[in-house]
Amino acid sequence: MPVARSERLLTLLQTLRRYRRPVTGMVLAEETGVSLRTLYRDIASLQAQGAMIEGEAGIGYVLKPGFMLPPMMFSEEELEALVLGSRWVARAAEPRLAGAGADALAKIAAVLPADMRDMIDSAALFVGPKRRDEDKADVSAIRRAIRLERILELHYGDEQGRISRRRVWPFALGYFEHVRVLMAWCELRQDFRHFRTDRIIDMTLHEVRYPRRRTVLLKEWREQDVPLEN
């Protein structure tokens, strides 16, 4: 069955986003399932719509950052994913992040064609009940510490109720069905550790930036394949 032109352009755009260096037209044509001649026409169409695609035939193409995707180019599955994600965030995240998710979906819906807005309203995708365990810590402050790469000082109670003081370098936050887990480098243990946010008794956000980049910590944590218990 022929692929709609808008869907074909979207596929090409998403393929280009995966490459940081120039990629040949032949590779792009193979990945998107079109002829080389159609590929060149589609690149020209995207360029006419404002996509900053640099390059030429025989050399390769690269998409510069900053191009905003036209709303009519969302597929049905992408819209369903946005709805489901927004509804999950509304149930699983803290109020501030839940509100941001709902606001983001409303902004997207506001610029969609009428038929796509109806798809959002009628999406039959739902999530389960809200998590039971409540956080003692301000999760929005934890997210801020992660963004700014700031040290957090925690008073933390473990499963046996023992309380310890930890200085940590927060780099990620995991959202599970019933708990949230902070991933951090612990100065006390000199290793990666996970902290349930419902067991953080209190915390202090320091203005001191920890000495390593968050992206480096995250990469090392992934490479160590540290079990993420909840």
Tab-separated table of C-alpha atoms in Angstrom, residues 77-93 97-98 101-102 105 125-127:
chain	number	residue	atom	x	y	z
A	77	GLU	CA	0.617	6.157	16.792
A	78	GLU	CA	2.654	9.221	17.792
A	79	LEU	CA	-0.474	11.029	18.964
A	80	GLU	CA	-1.522	7.968	20.969
A	81	ALA	CA	1.948	7.836	22.520
A	82	LEU	CA	1.675	11.505	23.526
A	83	VAL	CA	-1.740	10.947	25.099
A	84	LEU	CA	-0.636	7.844	26.979
A	85	GLY	CA	2.554	9.514	28.153
A	86	SER	CA	0.684	12.582	29.373
A	87	ARG	CA	-1.869	10.466	31.234
A	88	TRP	CA	0.869	8.368	32.813
A	89	VAL	CA	2.747	11.468	33.978
A	90	ALA	CA	-0.497	12.881	35.435
A	91	ARG	CA	-0.883	9.720	37.540
A	92	ALA	CA	2.724	8.851	38.383
A	93	ALA	CA	4.566	12.157	38.676
A	97	LEU	CA	5.483	17.676	36.587
A	98	ALA	CA	1.985	16.222	36.126
A	101	GLY	CA	2.576	17.164	31.073
A	102	ALA	CA	-1.052	18.182	30.779
A	105	LEU	CA	-0.423	18.090	25.542
A	125	LEU	CA	-5.521	4.470	26.217
A	126	PHE	CA	-5.505	4.610	30.000
A	127	VAL	CA	-3.125	4.040	32.890
